[in-house]
Coordinates of C-alpha atoms and ligand atoms in Angstrom, one line a residue:
M1 CA 107.7 120.9 56.1
K2 CA 105.3 117.9 56.5
I3 CA 106.2 115.1 53.7
S4 CA 104.3 112.2 53.2
V5 CA 103.6 109.6 50.4
N6 CA 100.3 108.5 48.3
A7 CA 100.0 105.5 46.2
G8 CA 97.8 106.8 43.9
T9 CA 99.0 108.8 40.8
A10 CA 98.3 112.5 39.4
D11 CA 94.8 111.5 38.4
K12 CA 92.9 111.6 41.7
W13 CA 95.1 113.5 43.8
S14 CA 93.8 117.0 44.8
G15 CA 96.2 119.6 46.1
D16 CA 97.4 123.1 45.4
L17 CA 100.2 122.6 43.0
L18 CA 101.5 119.8 41.3
I19 CA 105.2 119.2 39.5
I20 CA 105.6 116.5 37.0
G21 CA 108.9 114.8 36.1
I22 CA 109.0 114.4 32.4
L23 CA 111.4 112.2 30.4
E24 CA 112.7 113.4 26.9
G25 CA 110.6 111.7 24.2
Q26 CA 108.3 110.1 26.6
L27 CA 105.4 112.6 26.7
D28 CA 102.5 109.9 26.0
N29 CA 101.8 108.6 29.5
P30 CA 101.9 112.3 31.3
L31 CA 100.2 114.0 28.5
N32 CA 97.6 111.6 28.6
L33 CA 97.5 111.4 32.2
L34 CA 96.9 115.4 32.3
E35 CA 94.8 115.3 29.3
E36 CA 92.2 113.0 31.3
R37 CA 92.3 114.9 34.6
F38 CA 92.4 118.7 33.1
G39 CA 90.8 118.3 29.6
K40 CA 92.6 119.2 25.9
Q41 CA 94.0 122.6 27.0
S42 CA 97.2 120.8 28.8
K43 CA 98.2 118.9 25.6
D44 CA 97.9 122.0 23.7
C45 CA 99.7 124.2 25.8
F46 CA 102.6 121.6 25.7
E47 CA 102.4 121.8 21.5
R48 CA 102.4 125.4 21.8
N49 CA 105.3 125.8 23.6
K50 CA 107.6 122.9 22.1
F51 CA 107.6 121.2 26.0
S52 CA 110.0 118.1 24.8
G53 CA 111.3 116.9 28.3
K54 CA 114.7 118.1 28.0
K55 CA 116.8 119.1 30.9
N56 CA 116.1 122.4 32.7
E57 CA 113.0 122.8 30.6
S58 CA 109.9 123.5 32.3
L59 CA 106.3 124.3 31.8
T60 CA 104.2 125.9 33.9
F61 CA 99.8 125.8 33.6
H62 CA 97.4 127.7 35.5
L63 CA 94.2 125.7 36.4
L64 CA 91.8 128.3 37.7
D65 CA 89.0 126.4 39.7
R66 CA 91.1 123.3 39.6
N67 CA 92.6 121.2 42.5
P68 CA 95.7 121.5 41.9
E69 CA 95.0 125.3 40.7
K70 CA 98.7 125.2 39.1
V71 CA 100.5 122.4 36.9
I72 CA 104.6 122.5 37.0
C73 CA 106.0 120.1 34.1
V74 CA 109.8 119.7 34.2
G75 CA 112.0 118.3 31.7
L76 CA 114.4 115.3 33.2
G77 CA 116.3 114.6 30.1
K78 CA 116.8 111.2 28.0
P79 CA 116.4 108.3 30.3
E80 CA 119.8 106.4 29.4
E81 CA 121.9 109.7 30.6
L82 CA 119.7 110.2 34.1
L83 CA 121.6 110.8 37.2
L84 CA 120.0 110.9 40.8
T85 CA 121.2 114.6 40.7
D86 CA 119.0 115.5 37.4
F87 CA 116.2 114.7 39.6
Q88 CA 116.8 116.8 42.1
K89 CA 118.0 119.4 39.6
A90 CA 114.5 119.2 38.1
A91 CA 112.7 118.9 41.5
A92 CA 114.4 122.3 42.6
L93 CA 113.5 123.6 39.4
G94 CA 110.0 123.1 39.6
A95 CA 110.1 124.3 43.6
R96 CA 111.3 127.5 42.5
S97 CA 108.2 127.7 39.9
S98 CA 105.9 127.1 42.9
L99 CA 107.2 130.3 44.9
G100 CA 104.5 132.4 46.1
S101 CA 102.1 129.5 46.3
A102 CA 101.1 127.9 49.6
G103 CA 99.6 124.8 50.5
K104 CA 99.9 120.9 49.5
L105 CA 102.6 120.1 46.8
G106 CA 102.2 117.2 45.2
V107 CA 105.3 115.4 42.8
L108 CA 105.2 112.8 40.3
F109 CA 108.5 111.3 38.8
P110 CA 109.5 108.1 37.6
W111 CA 110.6 107.1 40.5
D112 CA 111.2 103.6 39.6
L113 CA 114.1 104.5 37.2
F114 CA 116.2 104.3 40.5
R115 CA 115.4 102.5 43.9
T116 CA 112.3 104.0 44.6
E117 CA 113.7 105.0 48.3
E118 CA 116.7 107.0 46.9
A119 CA 114.9 109.0 44.7
A120 CA 112.1 110.0 46.7
A121 CA 114.2 110.9 49.7
A122 CA 116.7 112.7 46.9
V123 CA 113.5 114.9 45.6
A124 CA 112.3 115.5 48.5
E125 CA 115.5 116.8 49.8
A126 CA 115.9 118.5 46.6
I127 CA 112.4 120.5 47.0
R128 CA 112.7 121.6 50.9
L129 CA 116.5 122.7 50.3
S130 CA 115.3 124.6 47.4
F131 CA 113.3 127.0 49.3
F132 CA 115.9 127.8 51.9
K133 CA 116.7 131.4 52.0
D134 CA 118.9 133.0 54.2
Q135 CA 117.5 136.3 55.4
R136 CA 119.1 136.9 58.7
F137 CA 121.4 139.9 57.6
R138 CA 118.5 142.0 56.0
G139 CA 116.7 144.8 57.8
K140 CA 113.5 144.0 56.1
P141 CA 113.2 140.3 54.8
D142 CA 111.5 139.5 51.9
V143 CA 108.3 137.8 52.4
Q144 CA 108.6 134.3 50.7
T145 CA 105.1 132.1 50.7
T146 CA 106.1 128.1 50.0
P147 CA 104.1 125.0 50.3
D148 CA 103.9 123.7 53.6
E149 CA 103.1 120.1 52.9
L150 CA 104.7 117.3 50.1
V151 CA 103.2 114.4 49.1
L152 CA 105.1 111.8 46.9
L153 CA 102.6 110.6 44.6
G154 CA 102.9 107.0 43.3
I155 CA 104.5 105.7 46.2
S156 CA 104.0 103.0 48.6
D157 CA 103.7 103.6 52.5
S158 CA 106.7 101.0 52.4
I159 CA 109.4 103.7 52.5
S160 CA 108.0 105.6 55.6
P161 CA 111.7 104.9 57.3
V162 CA 113.4 107.1 54.5
L163 CA 110.7 109.5 54.7
E164 CA 111.4 110.3 58.0
T165 CA 115.0 110.6 57.6
I166 CA 114.2 114.2 55.2
N167 CA 113.8 116.7 57.8
P168 CA 116.4 115.6 59.8
I169 CA 119.1 115.6 57.0
C170 CA 117.5 119.1 55.7
S171 CA 117.8 120.9 59.1
G172 CA 121.5 119.5 59.4
V173 CA 122.1 121.2 55.6
E174 CA 120.3 124.3 56.8
L175 CA 122.3 124.7 59.8
A176 CA 125.8 124.0 57.9
R177 CA 124.3 126.5 55.7
E178 CA 123.6 129.2 58.1
L179 CA 126.8 128.6 59.8
V180 CA 128.9 129.3 56.7
G181 CA 127.0 132.1 55.9
A182 CA 127.2 134.0 58.8
P183 CA 129.9 136.9 58.6
P184 CA 132.9 136.5 60.5
N185 CA 131.8 139.3 63.4
E186 CA 129.3 137.3 63.8
L187 CA 130.1 133.5 63.9
T188 CA 133.6 133.4 65.8
P189 CA 135.1 129.9 67.5
A190 CA 133.2 131.2 70.4
G191 CA 129.9 131.0 68.1
L192 CA 131.0 127.8 66.9
A193 CA 131.4 126.4 70.8
Q194 CA 127.9 127.4 71.1
T195 CA 126.3 125.8 68.5
A196 CA 127.9 122.7 69.4
T197 CA 126.5 123.5 73.2
K198 CA 122.7 123.9 71.7
I199 CA 123.0 120.4 69.8
A200 CA 124.4 118.7 72.6
Q201 CA 121.7 120.2 75.1
Q202 CA 118.7 119.6 72.4
F203 CA 120.0 116.0 71.8
G204 CA 121.7 115.2 74.9
L205 CA 125.2 114.5 73.3
D206 CA 128.6 114.5 75.2
L207 CA 130.3 118.0 74.6
K208 CA 134.0 118.6 75.5
V209 CA 135.2 122.1 74.7
L210 CA 139.2 122.7 75.5
E211 CA 140.3 126.1 76.0
K212 CA 143.8 127.3 75.3
E213 CA 145.5 126.3 78.4
D214 CA 144.1 122.5 77.6
C215 CA 145.7 123.0 74.4
E216 CA 148.8 124.0 75.4
K217 CA 148.8 121.1 77.9
L218 CA 148.4 118.5 75.0
G219 CA 150.9 120.0 73.3
M220 CA 149.0 121.0 69.9
G221 CA 151.4 123.5 68.9
A222 CA 150.6 123.5 65.1
Y223 CA 147.2 124.7 66.0
L224 CA 147.9 127.2 68.6
A225 CA 150.1 128.7 66.3
V226 CA 147.4 129.5 64.0
S227 CA 145.3 131.2 66.7
Q228 CA 147.8 133.3 68.2
G229 CA 147.3 136.3 66.3
S230 CA 143.9 136.4 66.9
D231 CA 142.3 138.7 69.4
L232 CA 139.9 135.4 70.0
A233 CA 140.6 132.6 71.8
P234 CA 140.8 129.0 70.2
K235 CA 137.9 126.9 71.0
F236 CA 138.4 123.0 70.5
I237 CA 135.3 121.3 70.1
H238 CA 134.4 117.5 70.7
L239 CA 131.0 116.4 70.6
T240 CA 130.6 112.7 70.8
Y241 CA 127.4 111.1 69.8
K242 CA 126.5 107.8 71.2
S243 CA 123.8 105.1 70.4
K244 CA 121.8 103.5 73.0
S245 CA 122.8 100.2 71.9
K246 CA 126.4 99.0 72.3
P247 CA 128.3 100.5 69.5
K248 CA 129.8 98.3 67.1
R249 CA 131.8 101.2 64.9
K250 CA 133.6 104.4 66.2
L251 CA 134.1 107.0 63.9
A252 CA 135.4 110.1 63.9
I253 CA 134.2 113.5 61.8
I254 CA 136.5 116.8 61.6
G255 CA 135.8 119.6 60.5
K256 CA 138.2 123.0 59.6
G257 CA 136.8 125.3 61.8
L258 CA 138.8 128.5 60.6
T259 CA 136.2 131.2 61.2
F260 CA 138.1 133.9 59.1
D261 CA 141.2 132.9 57.0
S262 CA 143.2 136.3 56.5
G263 CA 146.1 134.7 55.5
G264 CA 148.3 135.5 58.4
Y265 CA 151.5 137.4 57.2
N266 CA 151.1 135.8 53.9
L267 CA 148.3 138.0 53.5
K268 CA 145.6 137.2 50.9
V269 CA 145.8 139.8 48.4
G270 CA 144.9 140.5 44.8
A271 CA 142.2 138.1 43.8
S272 CA 142.3 135.5 46.8
Q273 CA 138.7 136.5 47.7
I274 CA 139.7 137.6 51.2
E275 CA 136.2 138.7 51.8
L276 CA 134.9 135.5 51.4
M277 CA 137.1 133.6 54.0
K278 CA 134.2 133.6 56.3
F279 CA 133.5 130.6 54.5
D280 CA 136.8 128.6 56.0
M281 CA 134.9 127.1 58.6
G282 CA 132.5 124.9 56.2
G283 CA 134.2 121.9 57.4
S284 CA 133.2 122.3 61.1
A285 CA 129.7 123.8 59.4
A286 CA 129.2 120.0 57.5
A287 CA 130.6 118.5 60.9
L288 CA 128.0 120.4 63.0
G289 CA 125.2 119.6 60.4
A290 CA 125.7 116.5 60.3
A291 CA 125.9 115.9 64.3
R292 CA 122.5 117.8 64.6
A293 CA 120.9 115.5 62.0
I294 CA 122.8 112.2 63.4
S295 CA 121.6 112.9 67.0
E296 CA 117.8 113.3 66.0
L297 CA 117.9 109.8 63.7
R298 CA 119.6 108.1 66.5
P299 CA 121.0 105.5 64.0
S300 CA 122.0 102.3 66.4
D301 CA 125.3 100.5 67.1
V302 CA 127.4 103.7 66.3
E303 CA 129.7 106.2 68.1
V304 CA 130.8 109.4 66.3
H305 CA 132.9 112.1 67.7
F306 CA 132.6 115.3 65.9
I307 CA 135.6 117.6 66.2
V308 CA 136.5 121.0 65.5
A309 CA 139.9 123.0 66.1
A310 CA 138.1 126.4 65.8
C311 CA 140.0 129.8 65.7
E312 CA 140.9 132.5 63.5
N313 CA 143.9 133.1 61.3
M314 CA 144.6 136.8 61.5
I315 CA 147.6 139.4 62.3
N316 CA 148.7 141.0 65.2
G317 CA 152.1 141.4 67.2
S318 CA 152.4 137.9 68.5
A319 CA 151.0 136.5 65.2
V320 CA 153.0 133.7 63.7
H321 CA 156.1 134.6 61.2
P322 CA 156.7 133.4 58.0
G323 CA 159.8 130.8 58.9
D324 CA 158.6 130.0 62.5
I325 CA 158.8 126.7 63.5
I326 CA 156.6 124.6 65.7
K327 CA 156.0 121.6 67.2
A328 CA 152.5 119.8 67.0
S329 CA 150.8 117.2 69.5
N330 CA 152.5 114.3 67.8
G331 CA 156.0 115.8 68.4
K332 CA 156.6 116.5 64.8
T333 CA 158.2 119.8 64.2
I334 CA 157.0 122.0 61.3
E335 CA 158.2 125.0 59.5
I336 CA 155.5 127.3 58.5
N337 CA 156.7 128.6 54.9
N338 CA 153.6 129.8 54.1
T339 CA 151.0 131.5 57.0
D340 CA 148.1 131.4 54.9
A341 CA 148.6 127.7 54.7
E342 CA 146.6 127.4 58.0
G343 CA 144.0 124.7 57.6
R344 CA 146.3 122.0 57.8
L345 CA 148.3 123.2 60.8
T346 CA 144.6 123.1 63.0
L347 CA 143.6 119.9 61.6
A348 CA 147.1 118.3 62.5
D349 CA 146.5 118.3 66.1
A350 CA 143.0 117.5 65.6
L351 CA 144.0 114.6 63.8
V352 CA 146.1 113.2 66.6
Y353 CA 143.7 114.0 69.2
A354 CA 141.0 111.6 66.8
C355 CA 143.7 109.1 66.7
K356 CA 143.9 109.0 70.5
L357 CA 140.3 107.9 70.5
K358 CA 141.0 104.7 68.6
P359 CA 138.0 105.2 66.0
D360 CA 137.6 102.7 63.3
S361 CA 137.5 105.3 60.7
I362 CA 138.3 109.2 60.4
V363 CA 136.6 111.3 57.9
D364 CA 138.1 115.1 57.9
L365 CA 136.2 118.1 55.8
A366 CA 138.0 121.1 55.0
T367 CA 138.2 124.3 52.8
L368 CA 141.9 123.5 52.5
T369 CA 143.4 124.6 49.0
G370 CA 142.8 126.7 46.2
A371 CA 144.1 124.6 44.0
C372 CA 141.4 122.0 44.8
V373 CA 139.3 124.2 43.3
I374 CA 141.0 124.8 40.1
A375 CA 141.3 120.9 39.6
L376 CA 137.8 120.6 40.3
G377 CA 135.7 123.5 40.2
D378 CA 133.0 124.5 42.4
E379 CA 130.6 121.2 42.1
I380 CA 132.9 118.3 43.2
A381 CA 135.0 117.8 46.1
G382 CA 138.4 116.3 45.9
L383 CA 138.7 113.0 48.2
W384 CA 142.1 111.6 49.5
S385 CA 142.1 108.2 51.3
N386 CA 145.0 105.8 52.5
N387 CA 142.1 103.0 52.5
D388 CA 140.1 101.8 49.4
R389 CA 137.2 100.6 51.6
L390 CA 136.4 104.1 53.1
A391 CA 136.9 105.9 49.8
Q392 CA 134.6 103.4 48.3
D393 CA 131.8 104.0 51.0
L394 CA 132.1 107.5 50.8
I395 CA 131.7 107.5 46.9
S396 CA 128.6 105.9 47.3
S397 CA 127.3 107.7 50.5
A398 CA 128.2 111.1 48.1
R399 CA 126.2 109.6 45.2
N400 CA 123.0 108.6 47.5
A401 CA 123.2 112.2 48.9
G402 CA 123.3 114.1 45.4
E403 CA 126.7 115.3 46.5
E404 CA 129.5 115.0 43.9
I405 CA 132.8 114.2 45.0
W406 CA 136.4 112.6 42.6
R407 CA 138.8 110.4 44.1
M408 CA 142.5 111.9 44.1
P409 CA 145.9 110.4 43.9
M410 CA 148.5 110.7 46.9
P411 CA 151.7 109.3 45.6
N412 CA 154.5 109.0 48.0
S413 CA 157.0 111.0 45.7
Y414 CA 155.4 114.2 46.2
K415 CA 156.2 113.9 49.9
D416 CA 159.7 114.9 49.0
G417 CA 157.7 118.8 48.4
L418 CA 157.6 119.2 52.3
K419 CA 160.8 118.5 53.3
S420 CA 162.3 121.2 55.3
M421 CA 165.9 122.0 55.8
F422 CA 165.0 123.0 59.5
A423 CA 162.3 121.0 60.6
D424 CA 160.7 117.7 59.9
L425 CA 158.3 119.2 57.6
K426 CA 157.2 122.4 56.3
N427 CA 153.9 123.1 55.8
T428 CA 153.5 124.4 52.0
G429 CA 155.0 122.4 48.7
P430 CA 155.2 123.2 45.2
R431 CA 152.4 125.4 44.2
A432 CA 151.8 122.6 41.5
G433 CA 149.9 119.8 42.9
G434 CA 149.0 121.9 46.0
S435 CA 145.9 119.9 47.2
I436 CA 147.7 116.6 47.2
T437 CA 150.7 117.4 48.9
A438 CA 148.0 119.3 51.6
A439 CA 146.7 115.7 51.9
L440 CA 150.0 114.1 52.0
F441 CA 150.7 117.0 54.8
L442 CA 147.9 115.6 57.3
E443 CA 148.4 112.0 56.6
E444 CA 151.8 112.8 59.0
F445 CA 149.4 113.3 61.8
L446 CA 147.8 110.0 61.7
E447 CA 148.2 106.6 63.4
E448 CA 149.6 104.2 60.6
S449 CA 146.9 102.2 60.4
T450 CA 143.9 104.1 61.1
P451 CA 141.7 104.1 57.7
W452 CA 141.5 108.2 57.2
A453 CA 139.5 110.3 54.5
H454 CA 140.7 113.8 53.7
I455 CA 137.8 115.5 51.7
D456 CA 138.5 119.2 50.4
I457 CA 135.3 121.3 49.9
A458 CA 137.1 124.4 49.2
G459 CA 135.3 124.6 45.8
T460 CA 131.9 123.1 46.9
V461 CA 131.5 125.0 50.3
W462 CA 130.0 128.0 48.2
S463 CA 128.0 128.8 45.0
D464 CA 128.7 132.2 42.9
K465 CA 125.5 131.4 41.0
D466 CA 121.9 129.6 42.1
K467 CA 122.1 126.4 41.1
G468 CA 118.5 125.1 42.1
V469 CA 119.0 123.1 44.5
N470 CA 122.0 124.9 46.0
P471 CA 121.1 128.4 45.7
A472 CA 123.7 131.3 45.7
G473 CA 126.1 131.4 48.7
A474 CA 126.4 128.2 51.5
T475 CA 125.9 125.2 50.4
G476 CA 125.9 123.0 53.1
Y477 CA 128.1 120.4 51.2
G478 CA 128.9 117.9 53.1
V479 CA 126.2 116.9 55.3
R480 CA 124.3 114.6 53.2
T481 CA 127.3 112.4 52.8
L482 CA 128.1 112.1 56.2
V483 CA 124.8 111.5 57.1
K484 CA 124.8 108.5 54.3
W485 CA 128.1 107.3 55.5
V486 CA 127.3 107.2 59.6
T487 CA 124.1 105.5 58.6
Q488 CA 125.4 103.5 56.2
Q489 CA 122.9 104.2 53.3
N490 CA 125.7 103.5 50.5
Ligands
BES1 N1 141.4 128.5 52.9 C1 142.7 128.8 51.7 C2 141.8 127.4 50.8 C3 140.6 128.3 50.1 C4 141.4 129.2 49.4 C5 139.6 128.0 50.2 C6 140.6 129.6 48.2 C7 138.2 128.2 49.2 C8 138.8 129.4 48.2 C9 143.5 127.8 52.6 O1 143.5 128.1 54.3 C10 144.7 128.5 52.1 O2 145.0 129.7 51.9 N2 145.4 127.8 51.2 C11 146.0 127.9 50.5 C12 147.4 127.1 50.7 C13 148.6 127.8 50.2 C14 149.4 128.8 50.7 C15 149.6 126.5 49.8 C16 145.7 128.3 49.0 O3 145.0 127.2 48.6 O4 146.5 129.5 48.4
MG2 MG1 144.8 129.7 54.5
ZN3 ZN1 141.9 128.8 55.1

């Protein structure tokens, strides 16, 4: 999608469609503009339809023979309550109403309520992403017509550098959505490795894929235990982006990459949504989506390692028994008291591997616990960190990205829940506070001083309903936050 700015407002601009964001109770300016440009009928239309600018309100009028021929007004709500996400939701609502039309789409919002650059990027991203529809697995895809050019009105050229980040970021989010949306018979651990290979080839990154034997040599007993009940080989993926200029920061991003989680012998039964467990590689999708975006954006002074211990959690005669004791690559022994707490086992060895690279910070993303979904629902991810600065950076990156996140506590006393009678640790604590003990488990595999953050995306990876910017299905959560974090837009 071509994206540009135009310093003029809607009074002179001509294109095919126009979306105008209107604040609740502040109709005078937009109404005058519409009346001047399109005549009195527009004002009457507002009154007849009782449009007042509330959130989720929209009003479309068709102006035959005009240029634009369709104007879509969307409500932004009260200015004092306005968040960047409200801009995004309203933009997505407008974009949905524009479906079926091709051509040039103009958008006019009260940009100056935020930093113009941030507002413009957030709205443009929301519009492109709300057009995304995954039809790869339909025999006959619906034909969907969408505008192919976006013009942000009332904004000067000085924001061009930000404009250039929008398409690469959206391509990263869309890649993540496609990876998460692919069924487990299509997207296997080898498929994830193949995706990493494509990114490496397209953008000239370094890629190492460790096979099972390589992982055995490194003593990755926790990761390999999860994989041993599957017919598919594990693939440990390590993709590296390095800026041309000498890097001043070295970062590691780890994504949980379970291409299917059956639960193992603690099989997922009842309402545990086993049929959705293709999304259990959402962390790796975010990591690879971010890798794609970052390699296209080419930020300077930074080196980023993307790490995925990809495998499946399945059942066969060689699968882990509940009760097995295994050894991770840092020498710690783990009693597997629940085979369904498998993500943390794969992450344990990935964290040990990442620490050996001596990064300045490590962030992991994982669809780790159902408990996180109970705590925060499907719109907010959980954040745990041993470092306040890193946590704060991620919180502001997420805010800038329009992705919601909430920091959670890591009380030392909860570590007691992970004590094993036989081994150094067990992999599952009590049901209560389950997302916290999961984070505390991960912390056991860090070298102490490394700043680290863990983001539990079990809720945000998938949306049951169409929510505007996020159509129903895979959301691509995490890509935008990671890109803003790496490129220091926080
Ligand atoms: N992949 C699941 C977590 C999950 C559950 C994500 C529901 C999204 C929706 C993870 O591997 C898992 O099974 N966790 C268990 C942990 C428990 C056994 C301690 C869970 O949350 O039930
Ligand atoms: Mg599980
Ligand atoms: Zn899982």
